[in-house]
CSV table of C-alpha atoms in Angstrom, one decimal:
chain,number,residue,atom,x,y,z
A,1,UNK,CA,-9.7,9.4,-7.4
A,2,UNK,CA,-12.5,7.8,-5.3
A,3,UNK,CA,-11.9,7.9,-1.6
A,4,UNK,CA,-12.5,4.4,0.0
A,5,UNK,CA,-14.1,4.1,3.4
A,6,UNK,CA,-12.0,3.6,6.5
A,7,UNK,CA,-10.6,0.3,7.9
A,8,UNK,CA,-11.2,-0.1,11.6
A,9,UNK,CA,-9.6,-3.0,13.3
A,10,UNK,CA,-11.0,-5.7,15.6
A,11,UNK,CA,-8.4,-7.2,17.9
A,12,UNK,CA,-8.0,-11.0,18.6
A,13,UNK,CA,-9.9,-12.3,21.6
A,14,UNK,CA,-7.4,-15.1,22.4
A,15,UNK,CA,-5.5,-13.1,25.0
A,16,UNK,CA,-5.3,-12.7,28.8
A,17,UNK,CA,-8.2,-11.2,30.7
A,18,UNK,CA,-7.1,-7.5,30.8
A,19,UNK,CA,-6.2,-7.6,27.1
A,20,UNK,CA,-9.5,-9.4,26.3
A,21,UNK,CA,-11.4,-6.6,28.0
A,22,UNK,CA,-9.6,-4.1,25.8
A,23,UNK,CA,-10.3,-6.2,22.7
A,24,UNK,CA,-13.9,-6.4,23.6
A,25,UNK,CA,-14.0,-2.6,23.8
A,26,UNK,CA,-12.4,-2.4,20.3
A,27,UNK,CA,-15.0,-4.7,18.9
A,28,UNK,CA,-17.8,-2.7,20.6
A,29,UNK,CA,-16.4,0.4,19.1
A,30,UNK,CA,-16.3,-1.0,15.6
A,31,UNK,CA,-20.0,-2.1,16.0
A,32,UNK,CA,-20.9,1.4,17.1
A,33,UNK,CA,-19.1,2.9,14.2
A,34,UNK,CA,-20.9,0.6,11.8
A,35,UNK,CA,-24.2,1.9,13.2
A,36,UNK,CA,-23.1,5.5,12.7
A,37,UNK,CA,-22.6,6.0,16.4
A,38,UNK,CA,-19.3,7.7,16.2
A,39,UNK,CA,-19.4,9.1,19.7
A,40,UNK,CA,-20.1,5.6,21.0
A,41,UNK,CA,-17.1,4.3,19.0
A,42,UNK,CA,-14.9,7.0,20.6
A,43,UNK,CA,-16.1,6.1,24.1
A,44,UNK,CA,-15.2,2.5,23.5
A,45,UNK,CA,-11.9,3.0,21.8
A,46,UNK,CA,-10.3,5.8,23.9
A,47,UNK,CA,-9.9,3.9,27.2
A,48,UNK,CA,-8.4,0.9,25.4
A,49,UNK,CA,-6.1,3.2,23.4
A,50,UNK,CA,-5.0,5.0,26.5
A,51,UNK,CA,-4.2,1.6,28.1
A,52,UNK,CA,-1.9,0.8,25.1
A,53,UNK,CA,-4.1,-1.3,22.8
A,54,UNK,CA,-2.5,-0.8,19.3
A,55,UNK,CA,-5.7,-1.5,17.4
A,56,UNK,CA,-7.6,1.0,19.4
A,57,UNK,CA,-4.9,3.6,18.9
A,58,UNK,CA,-5.0,3.0,15.2
A,59,UNK,CA,-8.8,3.4,15.2
A,60,UNK,CA,-8.5,6.6,17.1
A,61,UNK,CA,-6.1,7.9,14.5
A,62,UNK,CA,-8.6,6.9,11.8
A,63,UNK,CA,-11.6,8.6,13.3
A,64,UNK,CA,-9.6,11.9,13.8
A,65,UNK,CA,-8.2,11.7,10.3
A,66,UNK,CA,-11.6,11.2,8.7
A,67,UNK,CA,-13.5,13.6,11.1
A,68,UNK,CA,-16.2,11.1,12.1
A,69,UNK,CA,-18.2,12.6,15.0
A,70,UNK,CA,-15.3,15.0,15.7
A,71,UNK,CA,-13.7,17.8,13.6
A,72,UNK,CA,-11.0,16.3,11.4
A,73,UNK,CA,-7.7,16.8,13.3
A,74,UNK,CA,-4.5,15.7,11.7
A,75,UNK,CA,-2.5,16.6,14.8
A,76,UNK,CA,-4.6,14.2,16.9
A,77,UNK,CA,-4.5,11.6,14.1
A,78,UNK,CA,-0.7,11.9,14.1
A,79,UNK,CA,-0.6,11.4,17.9
A,80,UNK,CA,-2.6,8.2,17.8
A,81,UNK,CA,-1.0,6.7,14.7
A,82,UNK,CA,2.4,7.3,16.4
A,83,UNK,CA,1.4,5.3,19.4
A,84,UNK,CA,0.3,2.4,17.3
A,85,UNK,CA,3.3,2.6,15.0
A,86,UNK,CA,5.7,2.5,17.9
A,87,UNK,CA,4.2,-0.9,18.8
A,88,UNK,CA,4.9,-2.2,15.4
A,89,UNK,CA,1.3,-2.0,14.1
A,90,UNK,CA,1.6,-2.4,10.3
A,91,UNK,CA,-1.3,-0.1,9.4
A,92,UNK,CA,-0.4,2.3,12.2
A,93,UNK,CA,3.2,2.6,10.8
A,94,UNK,CA,1.9,3.2,7.2
A,95,UNK,CA,-0.7,5.8,8.3
A,96,UNK,CA,1.8,7.5,10.7
A,97,UNK,CA,4.2,7.9,7.8
A,98,UNK,CA,1.5,9.3,5.5
A,99,UNK,CA,0.2,11.7,8.2
A,100,UNK,CA,3.7,13.0,8.8
A,101,UNK,CA,3.9,13.6,5.1
A,102,UNK,CA,0.6,15.3,5.0
A,103,UNK,CA,1.6,17.5,8.0
A,104,UNK,CA,4.7,18.6,6.2
A,105,UNK,CA,7.2,16.6,8.2
A,106,UNK,CA,8.9,15.0,5.2
A,107,UNK,CA,12.1,13.9,6.8
A,108,UNK,CA,10.4,12.3,9.8
A,109,UNK,CA,8.0,10.5,7.4
A,110,UNK,CA,10.8,8.8,5.4
A,111,UNK,CA,11.7,5.9,7.8
A,112,UNK,CA,8.0,5.1,8.4
A,113,UNK,CA,7.2,5.2,4.7
A,114,UNK,CA,10.2,2.9,4.2
A,115,UNK,CA,8.7,0.4,6.6
A,116,UNK,CA,5.4,0.6,4.8
A,117,UNK,CA,7.1,0.2,1.4
A,118,UNK,CA,8.8,-3.0,2.8
A,119,UNK,CA,5.3,-4.3,3.6
A,120,UNK,CA,4.2,-3.6,0.0
A,121,UNK,CA,1.9,-0.6,0.8
A,122,UNK,CA,1.1,1.1,-2.6
A,123,UNK,CA,0.3,4.5,-1.1
A,124,UNK,CA,3.7,4.5,0.7
A,125,UNK,CA,5.4,3.4,-2.6
A,126,UNK,CA,3.8,6.3,-4.4
A,127,UNK,CA,4.6,9.0,-1.8
A,128,UNK,CA,8.2,7.9,-1.3
A,129,UNK,CA,8.5,7.7,-5.1
A,130,UNK,CA,7.4,11.4,-5.4
A,131,UNK,CA,9.9,12.4,-2.7
A,132,UNK,CA,12.7,10.6,-4.3
A,133,UNK,CA,11.9,12.1,-7.7
A,134,UNK,CA,11.8,15.6,-6.2
A,135,UNK,CA,14.7,15.1,-3.8
A,136,UNK,CA,12.4,16.3,-1.0
A,137,UNK,CA,13.4,15.1,2.4
A,138,UNK,CA,15.6,12.4,0.8
A,139,UNK,CA,18.4,12.5,-1.8
A,140,UNK,CA,17.1,12.6,-5.4
A,141,UNK,CA,17.1,9.1,-6.9
A,142,UNK,CA,15.1,8.8,-10.1
A,143,UNK,CA,15.8,5.1,-10.6
A,144,UNK,CA,14.3,4.1,-7.3
A,145,UNK,CA,11.5,6.7,-7.7
A,146,UNK,CA,10.5,5.1,-11.0
A,147,UNK,CA,10.7,1.5,-9.5
A,148,UNK,CA,8.5,2.5,-6.5
A,149,UNK,CA,6.0,4.2,-8.8
A,150,UNK,CA,5.8,1.1,-11.0
A,151,UNK,CA,5.1,-1.0,-7.8
A,152,UNK,CA,2.5,1.4,-6.7
A,153,UNK,CA,0.9,1.3,-10.1
A,154,UNK,CA,1.0,-2.5,-10.1
A,155,UNK,CA,-0.8,-2.4,-6.8
A,156,UNK,CA,-3.7,-0.7,-8.5
A,157,UNK,CA,-3.1,2.9,-7.3
A,158,UNK,CA,-4.4,5.2,-10.0
A,159,UNK,CA,-2.3,8.2,-8.8
A,160,UNK,CA,0.9,6.1,-9.3
A,161,UNK,CA,-0.2,5.2,-12.8
A,162,UNK,CA,-0.8,8.8,-13.7
A,163,UNK,CA,2.5,9.9,-12.2
A,164,UNK,CA,4.4,7.3,-14.2
A,165,UNK,CA,3.2,9.1,-17.4
A,166,UNK,CA,4.7,12.3,-16.0
A,167,UNK,CA,7.9,10.7,-15.0
A,168,UNK,CA,8.3,9.3,-18.5
A,169,UNK,CA,8.7,12.8,-19.8
A,170,UNK,CA,11.6,13.7,-17.5
A,171,UNK,CA,13.5,10.5,-16.5
A,172,UNK,CA,16.1,9.4,-19.1
A,173,UNK,CA,15.5,6.1,-20.8
A,174,UNK,CA,18.5,4.4,-19.1
A,175,UNK,CA,17.2,5.4,-15.7
A,176,UNK,CA,13.7,4.2,-16.5
A,177,UNK,CA,15.1,0.8,-17.7
A,178,UNK,CA,17.1,0.5,-14.5
A,179,UNK,CA,14.0,1.4,-12.5
A,180,UNK,CA,12.1,-1.4,-14.3
A,181,UNK,CA,14.7,-3.9,-13.4
A,182,UNK,CA,14.6,-2.7,-9.8
A,183,UNK,CA,10.8,-3.0,-9.7
A,184,UNK,CA,11.1,-6.6,-10.9
A,185,UNK,CA,13.5,-7.4,-8.1
A,186,UNK,CA,11.1,-5.8,-5.6
A,187,UNK,CA,8.2,-7.8,-7.1
A,188,UNK,CA,10.1,-11.1,-7.0
A,189,UNK,CA,11.2,-10.5,-3.4
A,190,UNK,CA,7.6,-10.1,-2.2
A,191,UNK,CA,7.3,-8.9,1.4
A,192,UNK,CA,10.7,-8.0,2.5
A,193,UNK,CA,12.2,-7.4,6.0
A,194,UNK,CA,11.3,-4.0,7.2
A,195,UNK,CA,13.8,-1.5,8.5
A,196,UNK,CA,13.9,-1.2,12.3
A,197,UNK,CA,11.4,1.0,14.1
A,198,UNK,CA,12.9,4.5,13.8
A,199,UNK,CA,14.1,6.5,16.8
A,200,UNK,CA,12.2,9.7,16.9
A,201,UNK,CA,14.2,12.8,16.0
A,202,UNK,CA,13.2,16.4,15.4
A,203,UNK,CA,12.2,17.0,11.8
A,204,UNK,CA,12.4,20.1,9.6
A,205,UNK,CA,9.2,21.1,7.9
A,206,UNK,CA,9.6,20.7,4.1
A,207,UNK,CA,7.9,22.4,1.2
A,208,UNK,CA,4.6,21.1,-0.2
A,209,UNK,CA,4.8,18.4,-2.8
A,210,UNK,CA,2.9,18.4,-6.1
A,211,UNK,CA,1.5,15.0,-5.2
A,212,UNK,CA,-2.1,13.8,-5.1
A,213,UNK,CA,-3.0,14.7,-1.5
A,214,UNK,CA,-5.9,12.3,-1.3
A,215,UNK,CA,-3.4,9.4,-1.4
A,216,UNK,CA,-2.0,10.6,1.9
A,217,UNK,CA,-5.3,11.4,3.5
A,218,UNK,CA,-7.5,8.5,2.4
A,219,UNK,CA,-7.0,5.1,4.0
A,220,UNK,CA,-6.9,2.2,1.5
A,221,UNK,CA,-9.5,-0.2,2.9
A,222,UNK,CA,-12.6,-2.2,2.3
A,223,UNK,CA,-16.1,-0.6,2.4
A,224,UNK,CA,-16.8,-2.0,5.9
A,225,UNK,CA,-14.8,-2.3,9.0
A,226,UNK,CA,-13.2,-5.7,8.9
A,227,UNK,CA,-11.5,-8.1,11.3
A,228,UNK,CA,-7.7,-7.9,11.1
A,229,UNK,CA,-6.3,-10.5,13.5
A,230,UNK,CA,-2.8,-10.4,14.9
A,231,UNK,CA,-0.3,-12.7,13.2
A,232,UNK,CA,-0.5,-16.3,14.6
A,233,UNK,CA,2.5,-17.9,16.3
A,234,UNK,CA,4.7,-19.9,14.0
A,235,UNK,CA,3.4,-23.2,15.5
A,236,UNK,CA,-0.2,-22.4,14.5
A,237,UNK,CA,0.4,-20.6,11.2
A,238,UNK,CA,-1.6,-21.7,8.2
A,239,UNK,CA,0.0,-24.0,5.7
A,240,UNK,CA,1.3,-22.2,2.6
A,241,UNK,CA,-1.1,-22.0,-0.4
A,242,UNK,CA,-0.1,-24.0,-3.4
A,243,UNK,CA,1.2,-21.9,-6.2
A,244,UNK,CA,-0.2,-22.1,-9.7
A,245,UNK,CA,1.9,-24.2,-12.1
A,246,UNK,CA,1.9,-24.9,-15.8
A,247,UNK,CA,3.7,-23.7,-19.0
A,248,UNK,CA,0.8,-21.7,-20.5
A,249,UNK,CA,0.5,-17.9,-20.2
A,250,UNK,CA,-1.8,-15.2,-21.6
A,251,UNK,CA,-0.3,-12.4,-23.6
A,252,UNK,CA,-1.9,-9.0,-23.0
A,253,UNK,CA,0.2,-6.9,-25.3
A,254,UNK,CA,3.6,-5.7,-26.5
A,255,UNK,CA,4.9,-2.2,-25.7
A,256,UNK,CA,7.6,0.0,-27.1
A,257,UNK,CA,7.1,2.7,-24.5
A,258,UNK,CA,9.0,2.0,-21.3
A,259,UNK,CA,6.7,1.2,-18.4
A,260,UNK,CA,3.7,0.5,-20.7
A,261,UNK,CA,3.5,-3.2,-19.7
A,262,UNK,CA,3.7,-2.4,-16.0
A,263,UNK,CA,1.0,0.2,-16.3
A,264,UNK,CA,-1.3,-2.2,-18.1
A,265,UNK,CA,-0.7,-4.8,-15.4
A,266,UNK,CA,-1.6,-2.2,-12.8
A,267,UNK,CA,-5.0,-1.7,-14.5
A,268,UNK,CA,-5.8,-5.4,-15.1
A,269,UNK,CA,-4.2,-7.3,-12.2
A,270,UNK,CA,-7.5,-7.8,-10.5
A,271,UNK,CA,-8.8,-9.7,-13.5
A,272,UNK,CA,-6.2,-12.4,-13.0
A,273,UNK,CA,-6.2,-13.4,-9.3
A,274,UNK,CA,-3.4,-15.6,-8.1
A,275,UNK,CA,-1.3,-15.1,-11.2
A,276,UNK,CA,1.8,-13.1,-11.8
A,277,UNK,CA,3.1,-10.9,-14.6
A,278,UNK,CA,6.1,-11.7,-16.8
A,279,UNK,CA,7.8,-8.9,-18.7
A,280,UNK,CA,9.7,-10.4,-21.6
A,281,UNK,CA,12.0,-8.2,-23.8
A,282,UNK,CA,11.9,-8.9,-27.5
A,283,UNK,CA,14.0,-6.4,-29.4
A,284,UNK,CA,12.6,-2.9,-28.6
A,285,UNK,CA,9.3,-4.3,-27.3
A,286,UNK,CA,8.3,-5.5,-23.9
A,287,UNK,CA,5.6,-8.2,-23.9
A,288,UNK,CA,3.3,-8.6,-20.9
A,289,UNK,CA,2.4,-12.2,-20.1
A,290,UNK,CA,0.4,-13.5,-17.2
A,291,UNK,CA,0.2,-16.9,-15.7
A,292,UNK,CA,1.0,-19.7,-15.2
A,293,UNK,CA,-1.9,-21.9,-16.4
A,294,UNK,CA,-1.9,-25.6,-16.7
A,295,UNK,CA,-3.5,-25.8,-20.2
A,296,UNK,CA,-4.3,-23.8,-23.2
A,297,UNK,CA,-8.0,-24.1,-22.4
A,298,UNK,CA,-7.5,-22.7,-18.9
A,299,UNK,CA,-5.4,-19.8,-20.3
A,300,UNK,CA,-8.0,-19.0,-23.0
A,301,UNK,CA,-10.8,-19.1,-20.3
A,302,UNK,CA,-8.8,-16.7,-18.2
A,303,UNK,CA,-8.7,-14.1,-21.1
A,304,UNK,CA,-12.5,-13.8,-20.8
A,305,UNK,CA,-13.6,-10.4,-22.1
A,306,UNK,CA,-10.1,-8.9,-22.0
A,307,UNK,CA,-9.0,-7.8,-25.4
A,308,UNK,CA,-6.4,-8.2,-26.8
A,309,UNK,CA,-5.5,-11.5,-25.0
A,310,UNK,CA,-4.2,-14.8,-26.3
A,311,UNK,CA,-2.9,-18.0,-24.9
A,312,UNK,CA,0.8,-18.7,-25.5
A,313,UNK,CA,3.0,-21.7,-24.4
A,314,UNK,CA,6.3,-21.0,-22.7
């Protein structure tokens, strides 16, 4: 699996003077990092992180995790991610849970992975799915394990797609079907309310998992550091984007094997931006439809070079 580059955060500048100075330091650190000046990035981020800036704390975790300008140090990465996570920093929470997992602290990782799962993070869905399948740090639950792996696969995570094929060999059909239904409920719910920030408790060190370790160690991020502003207050939030409408769909296939439709959507979802999958049961088959589209012509155009693909009216 290819390892994407790191995401380093720029903080919003619309804050009081002290916070603005910290945010300027975060920005300067990102600019230094982009130039390959990792020592300069550390010099900019560390004081802001020590003063409590969550973006700077997250960035410090990233630089130690990746070993940029310093030896990779998962203990230091865990320390900085923890500080960001305790402030409710979404990426800090997700990476803290994954670093705890990587450092063998399975039980301590679970509540943080649950928070990341609630935010729709595919890597957290994958890791928690593996833990639920193995009963490692959590009670074994194959139905939820399969549902989370389907969601991770639908999010484009290759490791989740590969693991689904392994799960198909062990999980009974009834549990896989229940997992598919649960995954659909997760998908229809979208972003759900996260569990409360966990209280820290001592954790037992668990056995190693037979999971793809690069999922835990590699941040999912764009190729360049990018601005990630804080959520705007409700009064200034952007208006909701209009949802696509119409009674046309494209059909991408019909599958007898459980999970086949979900796996294909995980591979092709980026080809149909702004559209959603529909999993329609027809006897022993599950049909994968994508849409909606306003007309047959629009649906046929959406197929493009994807084969097989045909427009259908619903």
